mmCIF file of C-alpha atoms in Angstrom:
data_model
loop_
_atom_site.group_PDB
_atom_site.id
_atom_site.type_symbol
_atom_site.label_atom_id
_atom_site.label_comp_id
_atom_site.label_asym_id
_atom_site.label_seq_id
_atom_site.Cartn_x
_atom_site.Cartn_y
_atom_site.Cartn_z
ATOM 1 C CA MET A 245 0.000 0.000 0.000
ATOM 2 C CA THR A 246 1.280 3.465 -0.876
ATOM 3 C CA SER A 247 1.289 6.308 1.595
ATOM 4 C CA SER A 248 1.896 10.003 0.978
ATOM 5 C CA LEU A 249 3.435 10.350 4.435
ATOM 6 C CA PHE A 250 5.997 7.678 3.609
ATOM 7 C CA SER A 251 6.872 8.936 0.146
ATOM 8 C CA PRO A 252 10.403 10.298 -0.247
ATOM 9 C CA LEU A 253 11.221 13.975 -0.755
ATOM 10 C CA GLU A 254 14.344 15.430 -2.339
ATOM 11 C CA LEU A 255 15.417 18.997 -1.715
ATOM 12 C CA ARG A 256 18.745 20.445 -2.911
ATOM 13 C CA GLY A 257 19.991 16.884 -3.313
ATOM 14 C CA VAL A 258 19.107 15.977 0.271
ATOM 15 C CA ARG A 259 16.810 12.953 0.241
ATOM 16 C CA PHE A 260 14.265 12.515 3.028
ATOM 17 C CA LYS A 261 13.083 8.901 3.178
ATOM 18 C CA ASN A 262 9.665 10.026 4.399
ATOM 19 C CA ARG A 263 7.793 13.214 5.280
ATOM 20 C CA ILE A 264 8.027 12.849 9.075
ATOM 21 C CA GLY A 265 10.222 15.317 10.937
ATOM 22 C CA VAL A 266 11.042 15.549 14.625
ATOM 23 C CA SER A 267 10.520 19.160 15.647
ATOM 24 C CA PRO A 268 13.132 21.059 17.637
ATOM 25 C CA MET A 269 12.228 20.605 21.302
ATOM 26 C CA CYS A 270 14.146 22.286 24.100
ATOM 27 C CA LEU A 271 15.479 19.771 26.617
ATOM 28 C CA TYR A 272 17.237 22.192 29.012
ATOM 29 C CA SER A 273 19.879 19.568 29.810
ATOM 30 C CA CYS A 274 23.232 21.127 28.885
ATOM 31 C CA GLN A 275 26.129 22.637 30.749
ATOM 32 C CA ASP A 276 28.072 25.343 28.913
ATOM 33 C CA GLY A 277 25.919 24.636 25.860
ATOM 34 C CA LEU A 278 27.445 21.190 25.278
ATOM 35 C CA ALA A 279 25.367 18.313 23.929
ATOM 36 C CA THR A 280 25.547 15.233 26.154
ATOM 37 C CA ASP A 281 24.724 11.531 26.129
ATOM 38 C CA TRP A 282 21.144 12.559 26.889
ATOM 39 C CA HIS A 283 20.927 14.310 23.513
ATOM 40 C CA LEU A 284 22.550 11.391 21.703
ATOM 41 C CA VAL A 285 20.038 8.937 23.137
ATOM 42 C CA HIS A 286 17.035 11.248 22.830
ATOM 43 C CA LEU A 287 17.679 12.266 19.228
ATOM 44 C CA GLY A 288 19.156 8.934 18.229
ATOM 45 C CA SER A 289 16.121 6.986 19.388
ATOM 46 C CA ARG A 290 13.892 9.131 17.146
ATOM 47 C CA ALA A 291 16.105 8.272 14.175
ATOM 48 C CA VAL A 292 15.975 4.587 15.078
ATOM 49 C CA GLY A 293 12.198 5.060 15.316
ATOM 50 C CA GLY A 294 12.008 5.869 11.613
ATOM 51 C CA ALA A 295 11.743 9.665 11.312
ATOM 52 C CA GLY A 296 12.984 11.017 7.999
ATOM 53 C CA LEU A 297 14.332 14.181 9.628
ATOM 54 C CA VAL A 298 15.515 14.793 13.175
ATOM 55 C CA ILE A 299 16.179 18.395 14.254
ATOM 56 C CA THR A 300 18.038 19.309 17.427
ATOM 57 C CA GLU A 301 16.573 21.709 19.922
ATOM 58 C CA ALA A 302 17.334 25.411 19.520
ATOM 59 C CA ALA A 303 21.094 25.917 19.705
ATOM 60 C CA ALA A 304 22.017 29.392 20.908
ATOM 61 C CA VAL A 305 24.326 31.420 18.672
ATOM 62 C CA GLU A 306 25.504 33.444 21.693
ATOM 63 C CA ALA A 307 25.753 32.509 25.355
ATOM 64 C CA ARG A 308 23.453 35.434 26.178
ATOM 65 C CA GLY A 309 21.048 34.119 23.539
ATOM 66 C CA ARG A 310 20.081 31.045 25.545
ATOM 67 C CA ILE A 311 16.589 30.720 26.933
ATOM 68 C CA SER A 312 17.979 29.172 30.108
ATOM 69 C CA PRO A 313 21.472 28.459 31.468
ATOM 70 C CA ALA A 314 20.918 24.806 30.476
ATOM 71 C CA ASP A 315 20.300 25.399 26.759
ATOM 72 C CA LEU A 316 22.183 23.833 23.879
ATOM 73 C CA GLY A 317 24.761 26.114 22.255
ATOM 74 C CA ILE A 318 26.689 26.511 19.036
ATOM 75 C CA TRP A 319 28.651 29.667 19.837
ATOM 76 C CA SER A 320 31.912 27.824 20.505
ATOM 77 C CA ASP A 321 34.066 25.433 18.493
ATOM 78 C CA ALA A 322 34.119 23.162 21.553
ATOM 79 C CA GLN A 323 30.420 22.502 20.954
ATOM 80 C CA VAL A 324 30.945 21.083 17.455
ATOM 81 C CA GLU A 325 32.239 17.573 18.154
ATOM 82 C CA PRO A 326 29.497 16.580 20.640
ATOM 83 C CA LEU A 327 27.001 17.587 17.950
ATOM 84 C CA ALA A 328 28.968 15.805 15.212
ATOM 85 C CA ARG A 329 28.771 12.600 17.233
ATOM 86 C CA ILE A 330 24.984 12.886 17.199
ATOM 87 C CA VAL A 331 24.929 13.701 13.482
ATOM 88 C CA ARG A 332 26.921 10.584 12.665
ATOM 89 C CA PHE A 333 24.459 8.381 14.518
ATOM 90 C CA LEU A 334 21.376 10.030 13.001
ATOM 91 C CA GLU A 335 22.731 9.628 9.494
ATOM 92 C CA GLU A 336 23.702 6.006 10.121
ATOM 93 C CA GLN A 337 20.025 5.335 10.882
ATOM 94 C CA GLY A 338 18.916 6.905 7.597
ATOM 95 C CA ALA A 339 17.593 10.158 9.058
ATOM 96 C CA VAL A 340 18.508 13.583 7.723
ATOM 97 C CA SER A 341 20.225 15.520 10.502
ATOM 98 C CA GLY A 342 18.973 19.033 11.174
ATOM 99 C CA ILE A 343 19.825 21.761 13.650
ATOM 100 C CA GLN A 344 17.878 24.838 14.672
ATOM 101 C CA ILE A 345 19.970 27.885 15.547
ATOM 102 C CA ALA A 346 18.473 30.656 17.617
ATOM 103 C CA HIS A 347 18.806 33.687 19.829
ATOM 104 C CA ALA A 348 16.294 33.964 22.668
ATOM 105 C CA GLY A 349 16.246 37.762 22.696
ATOM 106 C CA ARG A 350 13.953 39.133 25.402
ATOM 107 C CA LYS A 351 13.009 35.617 26.539
ATOM 108 C CA ALA A 352 16.593 34.863 27.620
ATOM 109 C CA SER A 353 17.984 34.210 31.111
ATOM 110 C CA THR A 354 14.954 32.337 32.406
ATOM 111 C CA LYS A 355 14.446 29.240 34.524
ATOM 112 C CA ARG A 356 13.738 25.837 33.069
ATOM 113 C CA PRO A 357 10.002 25.085 32.800
ATOM 114 C CA TRP A 358 10.082 22.485 35.571
ATOM 115 C CA GLU A 359 11.702 25.099 37.805
ATOM 116 C CA GLY A 360 8.765 27.439 37.348
ATOM 117 C CA GLY A 361 10.005 29.668 34.543
ATOM 118 C CA GLY A 362 10.540 33.403 34.952
ATOM 119 C CA LYS A 363 13.796 35.311 35.391
ATOM 120 C CA VAL A 364 16.759 33.331 36.688
ATOM 121 C CA ASP A 365 19.039 35.108 39.149
ATOM 122 C CA ALA A 366 22.757 35.579 38.616
ATOM 123 C CA GLN A 367 23.671 33.210 41.458
ATOM 124 C CA ASP A 368 21.738 30.502 39.604
ATOM 125 C CA GLY A 369 23.483 31.098 36.299
ATOM 126 C CA GLY A 370 21.449 33.990 34.910
ATOM 127 C CA TRP A 371 22.842 37.045 33.148
ATOM 128 C CA ASP A 372 21.936 40.721 33.014
ATOM 129 C CA ASP A 373 22.745 41.431 29.351
ATOM 130 C CA VAL A 374 19.378 40.479 27.860
ATOM 131 C CA VAL A 375 18.900 42.104 24.454
ATOM 132 C CA ALA A 376 16.003 42.545 22.067
ATOM 133 C CA ALA A 377 14.669 44.535 19.129
ATOM 134 C CA SER A 378 13.182 46.995 21.640
ATOM 135 C CA ALA A 379 13.404 47.447 25.407
ATOM 136 C CA LEU A 380 10.083 45.697 26.032
ATOM 137 C CA PRO A 381 9.925 42.766 28.472
ATOM 138 C CA PHE A 382 7.958 39.706 27.415
ATOM 139 C CA GLY A 383 6.094 39.701 30.717
ATOM 140 C CA SER A 384 6.243 40.734 34.344
ATOM 141 C CA ARG A 385 8.339 37.708 35.349
ATOM 142 C CA TYR A 386 10.851 38.173 32.548
ATOM 143 C CA PRO A 387 13.993 40.340 32.411
ATOM 144 C CA ARG A 388 13.715 43.823 30.958
ATOM 145 C CA PRO A 389 15.889 43.754 27.832
ATOM 146 C CA ARG A 390 17.845 46.579 26.336
ATOM 147 C CA GLU A 391 17.506 47.571 22.701
ATOM 148 C CA LEU A 392 20.281 46.377 20.421
ATOM 149 C CA SER A 393 22.213 49.147 18.698
ATOM 150 C CA LYS A 394 22.837 48.954 14.962
ATOM 151 C CA ASN A 395 26.481 48.131 15.605
ATOM 152 C CA GLU A 396 25.422 45.305 17.890
ATOM 153 C CA LEU A 397 23.196 43.926 15.150
ATOM 154 C CA LEU A 398 26.352 43.309 13.147
ATOM 155 C CA VAL A 399 27.700 41.222 16.029
ATOM 156 C CA VAL A 400 24.505 39.176 16.252
ATOM 157 C CA LYS A 401 24.462 38.600 12.485
ATOM 158 C CA GLN A 402 28.025 37.341 12.643
ATOM 159 C CA ALA A 403 27.041 35.031 15.495
ATOM 160 C CA PHE A 404 24.419 33.424 13.245
ATOM 161 C CA VAL A 405 26.951 33.122 10.419
ATOM 162 C CA SER A 406 29.586 31.538 12.682
ATOM 163 C CA ALA A 407 26.979 29.172 14.108
ATOM 164 C CA SER A 408 26.036 28.137 10.567
ATOM 165 C CA GLU A 409 29.667 27.385 9.771
ATOM 166 C CA ARG A 410 29.930 25.259 12.912
ATOM 167 C CA ALA A 411 26.730 23.428 11.952
ATOM 168 C CA HIS A 412 28.311 22.657 8.586
ATOM 169 C CA ASN A 413 31.472 21.414 10.288
ATOM 170 C CA ALA A 414 29.350 19.148 12.492
ATOM 171 C CA GLY A 415 27.832 17.606 9.364
ATOM 172 C CA PHE A 416 24.212 18.754 9.569
ATOM 173 C CA ARG A 417 22.340 18.685 6.274
ATOM 174 C CA LEU A 418 19.466 20.952 7.260
ATOM 175 C CA LEU A 419 19.826 24.278 9.057
ATOM 176 C CA GLU A 420 16.806 26.045 10.504
ATOM 177 C CA LEU A 421 16.814 29.671 11.652
ATOM 178 C CA HIS A 422 14.424 30.196 14.550
ATOM 179 C CA ALA A 423 12.365 33.300 13.765
ATOM 180 C CA ALA A 424 9.315 32.279 15.793
ATOM 181 C CA HIS A 425 7.896 32.018 19.323
ATOM 182 C CA GLY A 426 8.881 35.483 20.486
ATOM 183 C CA TYR A 427 12.626 34.998 20.278
ATOM 184 C CA LEU A 428 14.988 37.612 18.864
ATOM 185 C CA LEU A 429 14.342 37.306 15.125
ATOM 186 C CA HIS A 430 10.586 37.125 15.658
ATOM 187 C CA GLY A 431 10.898 40.109 17.989
ATOM 188 C CA PHE A 432 12.018 42.230 15.047
ATOM 189 C CA LEU A 433 9.159 41.037 12.835
ATOM 190 C CA SER A 434 6.207 41.798 15.064
ATOM 191 C CA PRO A 435 4.990 45.355 15.754
ATOM 192 C CA LEU A 436 4.046 44.153 19.245
ATOM 193 C CA SER A 437 7.722 43.661 20.126
ATOM 194 C CA ASN A 438 9.456 46.071 17.758
ATOM 195 C CA GLN A 439 9.055 49.787 18.477
ATOM 196 C CA ARG A 440 12.342 50.914 16.946
ATOM 197 C CA THR A 441 12.531 54.244 15.147
ATOM 198 C CA ASP A 442 15.493 53.396 12.883
ATOM 199 C CA GLU A 443 15.521 51.421 9.612
ATOM 200 C CA TYR A 444 14.837 48.198 11.551
ATOM 201 C CA GLY A 445 11.484 49.330 12.957
ATOM 202 C CA GLY A 446 8.173 50.786 11.908
ATOM 203 C CA SER A 447 7.110 49.641 8.433
ATOM 204 C CA PHE A 448 6.851 46.025 7.320
ATOM 205 C CA ASP A 449 9.923 46.470 5.113
ATOM 206 C CA ASN A 450 11.917 47.728 8.078
ATOM 207 C CA ARG A 451 10.763 45.054 10.509
ATOM 208 C CA VAL A 452 11.702 42.176 8.167
ATOM 209 C CA ARG A 453 15.052 43.766 7.290
ATOM 210 C CA PHE A 454 17.123 42.160 10.040
ATOM 211 C CA LEU A 455 15.912 38.622 9.369
ATOM 212 C CA LEU A 456 16.514 39.022 5.639
ATOM 213 C CA GLU A 457 20.045 40.271 6.309
ATOM 214 C CA VAL A 458 20.733 37.300 8.575
ATOM 215 C CA VAL A 459 19.365 34.865 5.990
ATOM 216 C CA ARG A 460 21.399 36.450 3.205
ATOM 217 C CA GLU A 461 24.653 36.121 5.123
ATOM 218 C CA VAL A 462 23.876 32.610 6.353
ATOM 219 C CA ARG A 463 22.944 31.400 2.876
ATOM 220 C CA ALA A 464 26.306 32.729 1.644
ATOM 221 C CA VAL A 465 28.175 30.299 3.927
ATOM 222 C CA TRP A 466 25.680 27.433 4.092
ATOM 223 C CA PRO A 467 26.505 24.973 1.271
ATOM 224 C CA THR A 468 24.255 25.028 -1.776
ATOM 225 C CA ASP A 469 23.669 21.282 -1.511
ATOM 226 C CA ARG A 470 22.180 21.605 1.991
ATOM 227 C CA VAL A 471 18.739 22.746 3.037
ATOM 228 C CA LEU A 472 18.047 26.114 4.645
ATOM 229 C CA ALA A 473 14.797 26.435 6.608
ATOM 230 C CA VAL A 474 13.195 29.207 8.634
ATOM 231 C CA ARG A 475 10.677 28.673 11.425
ATOM 232 C CA LEU A 476 8.087 31.437 11.505
ATOM 233 C CA SER A 477 5.275 32.210 13.896
ATOM 234 C CA SER A 478 2.633 32.630 11.210
ATOM 235 C CA SER A 479 0.402 34.603 13.569
ATOM 236 C CA ASP A 480 0.859 36.305 16.926
ATOM 237 C CA TRP A 481 -2.803 35.477 17.656
ATOM 238 C CA ALA A 482 -3.086 38.991 19.046
ATOM 239 C CA GLU A 483 -4.633 42.225 17.829
ATOM 240 C CA GLY A 484 -2.121 44.482 16.111
ATOM 241 C CA GLY A 485 0.425 41.690 15.818
ATOM 242 C CA TRP A 486 2.050 39.651 13.067
ATOM 243 C CA THR A 487 -0.438 37.974 10.702
ATOM 244 C CA LEU A 488 -0.650 35.210 8.110
ATOM 245 C CA ASP A 489 -0.651 37.835 5.345
ATOM 246 C CA ASP A 490 2.632 39.151 6.775
ATOM 247 C CA THR A 491 3.998 35.609 6.814
ATOM 248 C CA VAL A 492 3.148 35.000 3.158
ATOM 249 C CA ALA A 493 4.698 38.325 2.139
ATOM 250 C CA LEU A 494 7.860 37.543 4.101
ATOM 251 C CA ALA A 495 8.025 33.989 2.743
ATOM 252 C CA LYS A 496 8.190 35.337 -0.802
ATOM 253 C CA ARG A 497 11.202 37.428 0.155
ATOM 254 C CA LEU A 498 12.838 34.526 1.980
ATOM 255 C CA GLU A 499 12.413 32.409 -1.144
ATOM 256 C CA ALA A 500 14.293 35.036 -3.127
ATOM 257 C CA GLU A 501 17.135 34.849 -0.583
ATOM 258 C CA GLY A 502 17.583 31.092 -1.069
ATOM 259 C CA VAL A 503 15.451 29.670 1.733
ATOM 260 C CA ASP A 504 14.060 26.234 0.867
ATOM 261 C CA LEU A 505 11.571 25.422 3.612
ATOM 262 C CA ILE A 506 9.243 27.349 5.932
ATOM 263 C CA ASP A 507 8.393 25.636 9.222
ATOM 264 C CA CYS A 508 4.984 27.153 9.956
ATOM 265 C CA SER A 509 4.325 27.521 13.664
ATOM 266 C CA SER A 510 2.596 30.370 15.525
ATOM 267 C CA GLY A 511 2.346 32.324 18.755
ATOM 268 C CA GLY A 512 4.899 32.867 21.491
ATOM 269 C CA ASN A 513 5.214 36.636 21.285
ATOM 270 C CA VAL A 514 2.560 37.653 23.825
ATOM 271 C CA GLU A 515 1.814 36.072 27.174
ATOM 272 C CA GLN A 516 -1.885 35.307 26.680
ATOM 273 C CA PRO A 517 -2.646 34.836 22.988
ATOM 274 C CA LYS A 518 -6.127 33.785 21.906
ATOM 275 C CA ILE A 519 -5.328 30.549 20.094
ATOM 276 C CA PRO A 520 -8.168 28.385 18.725
ATOM 277 C CA LEU A 521 -6.522 25.103 19.643
ATOM 278 C CA ALA A 522 -7.735 22.098 17.645
ATOM 279 C CA PRO A 523 -6.084 19.171 15.849
ATOM 280 C CA GLY A 524 -4.019 20.531 12.969
ATOM 281 C CA TYR A 525 -4.889 24.142 13.819
ATOM 282 C CA GLN A 526 -1.678 25.451 12.222
ATOM 283 C CA VAL A 527 -1.899 23.420 9.006
ATOM 284 C CA PRO A 528 -3.649 26.273 7.113
ATOM 285 C CA PHE A 529 -0.538 28.390 7.646
ATOM 286 C CA ALA A 530 1.671 25.838 5.911
ATOM 287 C CA GLU A 531 -0.868 25.458 3.125
ATOM 288 C CA ALA A 532 -1.142 29.212 2.555
ATOM 289 C CA VAL A 533 2.628 29.656 2.271
ATOM 290 C CA LYS A 534 2.932 26.612 0.002
ATOM 291 C CA ARG A 535 0.178 27.863 -2.334
ATOM 292 C CA ALA A 536 1.574 31.403 -2.559
ATOM 293 C CA THR A 537 5.248 30.530 -3.147
ATOM 294 C CA GLY A 538 7.513 27.881 -4.598
ATOM 295 C CA LEU A 539 8.714 26.979 -1.121
ATOM 296 C CA LYS A 540 8.342 23.682 0.660
ATOM 297 C CA THR A 541 6.529 23.895 3.977
ATOM 298 C CA ALA A 542 6.281 21.915 7.202
ATOM 299 C CA ALA A 543 3.041 21.634 9.158
ATOM 300 C CA VAL A 544 3.088 21.406 12.954
ATOM 301 C CA GLY A 545 0.672 21.598 15.866
ATOM 302 C CA LEU A 546 -1.588 18.969 17.458
ATOM 303 C CA ILE A 547 -0.948 16.457 14.707
ATOM 304 C CA THR A 548 -0.998 13.102 16.471
ATOM 305 C CA GLU A 549 -2.521 10.499 14.156
ATOM 306 C CA ALA A 550 -1.026 8.640 11.197
ATOM 307 C CA GLU A 551 -4.060 9.119 8.958
ATOM 308 C CA GLN A 552 -4.261 12.796 9.873
ATOM 309 C CA ALA A 553 -0.628 13.351 8.871
ATOM 310 C CA ASP A 554 -0.962 11.244 5.720
ATOM 311 C CA SER A 555 -3.972 13.288 4.641
ATOM 312 C CA ILE A 556 -2.085 16.575 5.098
ATOM 313 C CA ILE A 557 0.592 15.417 2.668
ATOM 314 C CA ALA A 558 -1.860 13.774 0.274
ATOM 315 C CA ARG A 559 -3.929 16.956 -0.014
ATOM 316 C CA GLY A 560 -0.844 19.023 -0.730
ATOM 317 C CA GLN A 561 -1.270 21.146 2.374
ATOM 318 C CA SER A 562 2.414 20.789 3.274
ATOM 319 C CA ASP A 563 5.477 18.828 2.220
ATOM 320 C CA LEU A 564 6.558 17.638 5.661
ATOM 321 C CA VAL A 565 4.789 17.072 8.959
ATOM 322 C CA PHE A 566 6.757 17.844 12.099
ATOM 323 C CA PHE A 567 5.912 16.074 15.351
ATOM 324 C CA ALA A 568 6.904 17.216 18.833
ATOM 325 C CA ARG A 569 4.886 15.921 21.789
ATOM 326 C CA GLU A 570 3.828 12.807 19.898
ATOM 327 C CA GLU A 571 7.517 11.994 19.342
ATOM 328 C CA LEU A 572 8.172 12.530 23.047
ATOM 329 C CA ARG A 573 5.385 10.111 23.893
ATOM 330 C CA ASP A 574 6.426 7.569 21.280
ATOM 331 C CA PRO A 575 9.922 7.654 19.724
ATOM 332 C CA TYR A 576 8.757 4.891 17.365
ATOM 333 C CA PHE A 577 5.693 6.760 16.142
ATOM 334 C CA PRO A 578 6.862 6.599 12.486
ATOM 335 C CA LEU A 579 7.106 2.802 12.616
ATOM 336 C CA HIS A 580 3.719 2.493 14.263
ATOM 337 C CA ALA A 581 2.258 4.949 11.732
ATOM 338 C CA ALA A 582 3.705 2.982 8.828
ATOM 339 C CA LYS A 583 2.172 -0.223 10.132
ATOM 340 C CA GLN A 584 -1.193 1.492 10.589
ATOM 341 C CA LEU A 585 -1.061 2.867 7.032
ATOM 342 C CA GLY A 586 -0.162 -0.514 5.558
ATOM 343 C CA VAL A 587 3.348 0.479 4.518
ATOM 344 C CA ASP A 588 5.955 -2.224 3.982
ATOM 345 C CA LEU A 589 8.088 -2.179 7.125
ATOM 346 C CA SER A 590 10.942 -4.301 5.806
ATOM 347 C CA THR A 591 13.150 -1.318 4.935
ATOM 348 C CA LEU A 592 11.986 0.906 7.793
ATOM 349 C CA VAL A 593 12.561 -1.208 10.891
ATOM 350 C CA PRO A 594 16.176 -1.622 12.007
ATOM 351 C CA PRO A 595 17.214 -5.280 11.731
ATOM 352 C CA GLN A 596 17.815 -5.356 15.467
ATOM 353 C CA TYR A 597 14.089 -4.639 16.022
ATOM 354 C CA GLN A 598 12.461 -6.522 13.170
ATOM 355 C CA ARG A 599 11.378 -9.496 15.263
ATOM 356 C CA ALA A 600 9.204 -7.104 17.294
ATOM 357 C CA PHE A 601 7.359 -5.809 14.229
#
């Protein structure tokens, strides 16, 4: 039996064996930004479980760009080999290895979720130099950031470029820039978080300028035979904020800069957004971008069933489906989905596990 979800996809010469991707999910389990055995086992088990693409959690391009003191990093050459070890294992299992690089912006220097969130104090590893598009805190429990100067924007851009070069050295074949969920790059896009009065604030053209500059410089160093993706919050779900129309307009410009894939998420830029949660509630974002551009898209958000995901691909609503919580609950979701959809498992299940399937 054929299945759209288990059909291959080729992009810039990178072949995905199926359309299932493991979304970046923060694990808050690093010291000094270094990947550990935890990351090898966590990410490796998802590759063994049959995902066509496995993306690391957000890796900070600067130490001050971490969400928490325990975030993954890619600001230092010392962080490359622990990541390369993971890449080698992922690729051995037939998964495309991906990494998301990010800067937390005004949501930096906070506690891990299981520690209650909110600002983390200096004695617990926090830092005072929290930076953002504008000096607007995300919420009452978050640090008050300072506005980045134009000269400092050059430093941040270079941090993204250097991180991209390290990702290449580690062997990743897909690089995703995190411009969603209220972090630094998203902070420039949305009028709710960007109140600058220079050429990086105000009009739509000005607010998208910084992301486009980062993409342009990253694409210049990221190899042409490797995939460049951008994660966007397609809507702030808040009055006066970033919208789907903005996302489509930006996606067209990102396509012109050499971006290959838009990972269509939403929210994260205001504390209490009004989100109409329902299965597949963000799929229309991926479909809208796909229809309006020549870009590939990834759909995310409350997608938990094999038939649901297969239908999204079959209808042409997106090119990939990314799973997060479902992959946390079941690292072998792709194998179970394949069995449910009647797909031949002989080439999907590792030989070590075949007797169980």
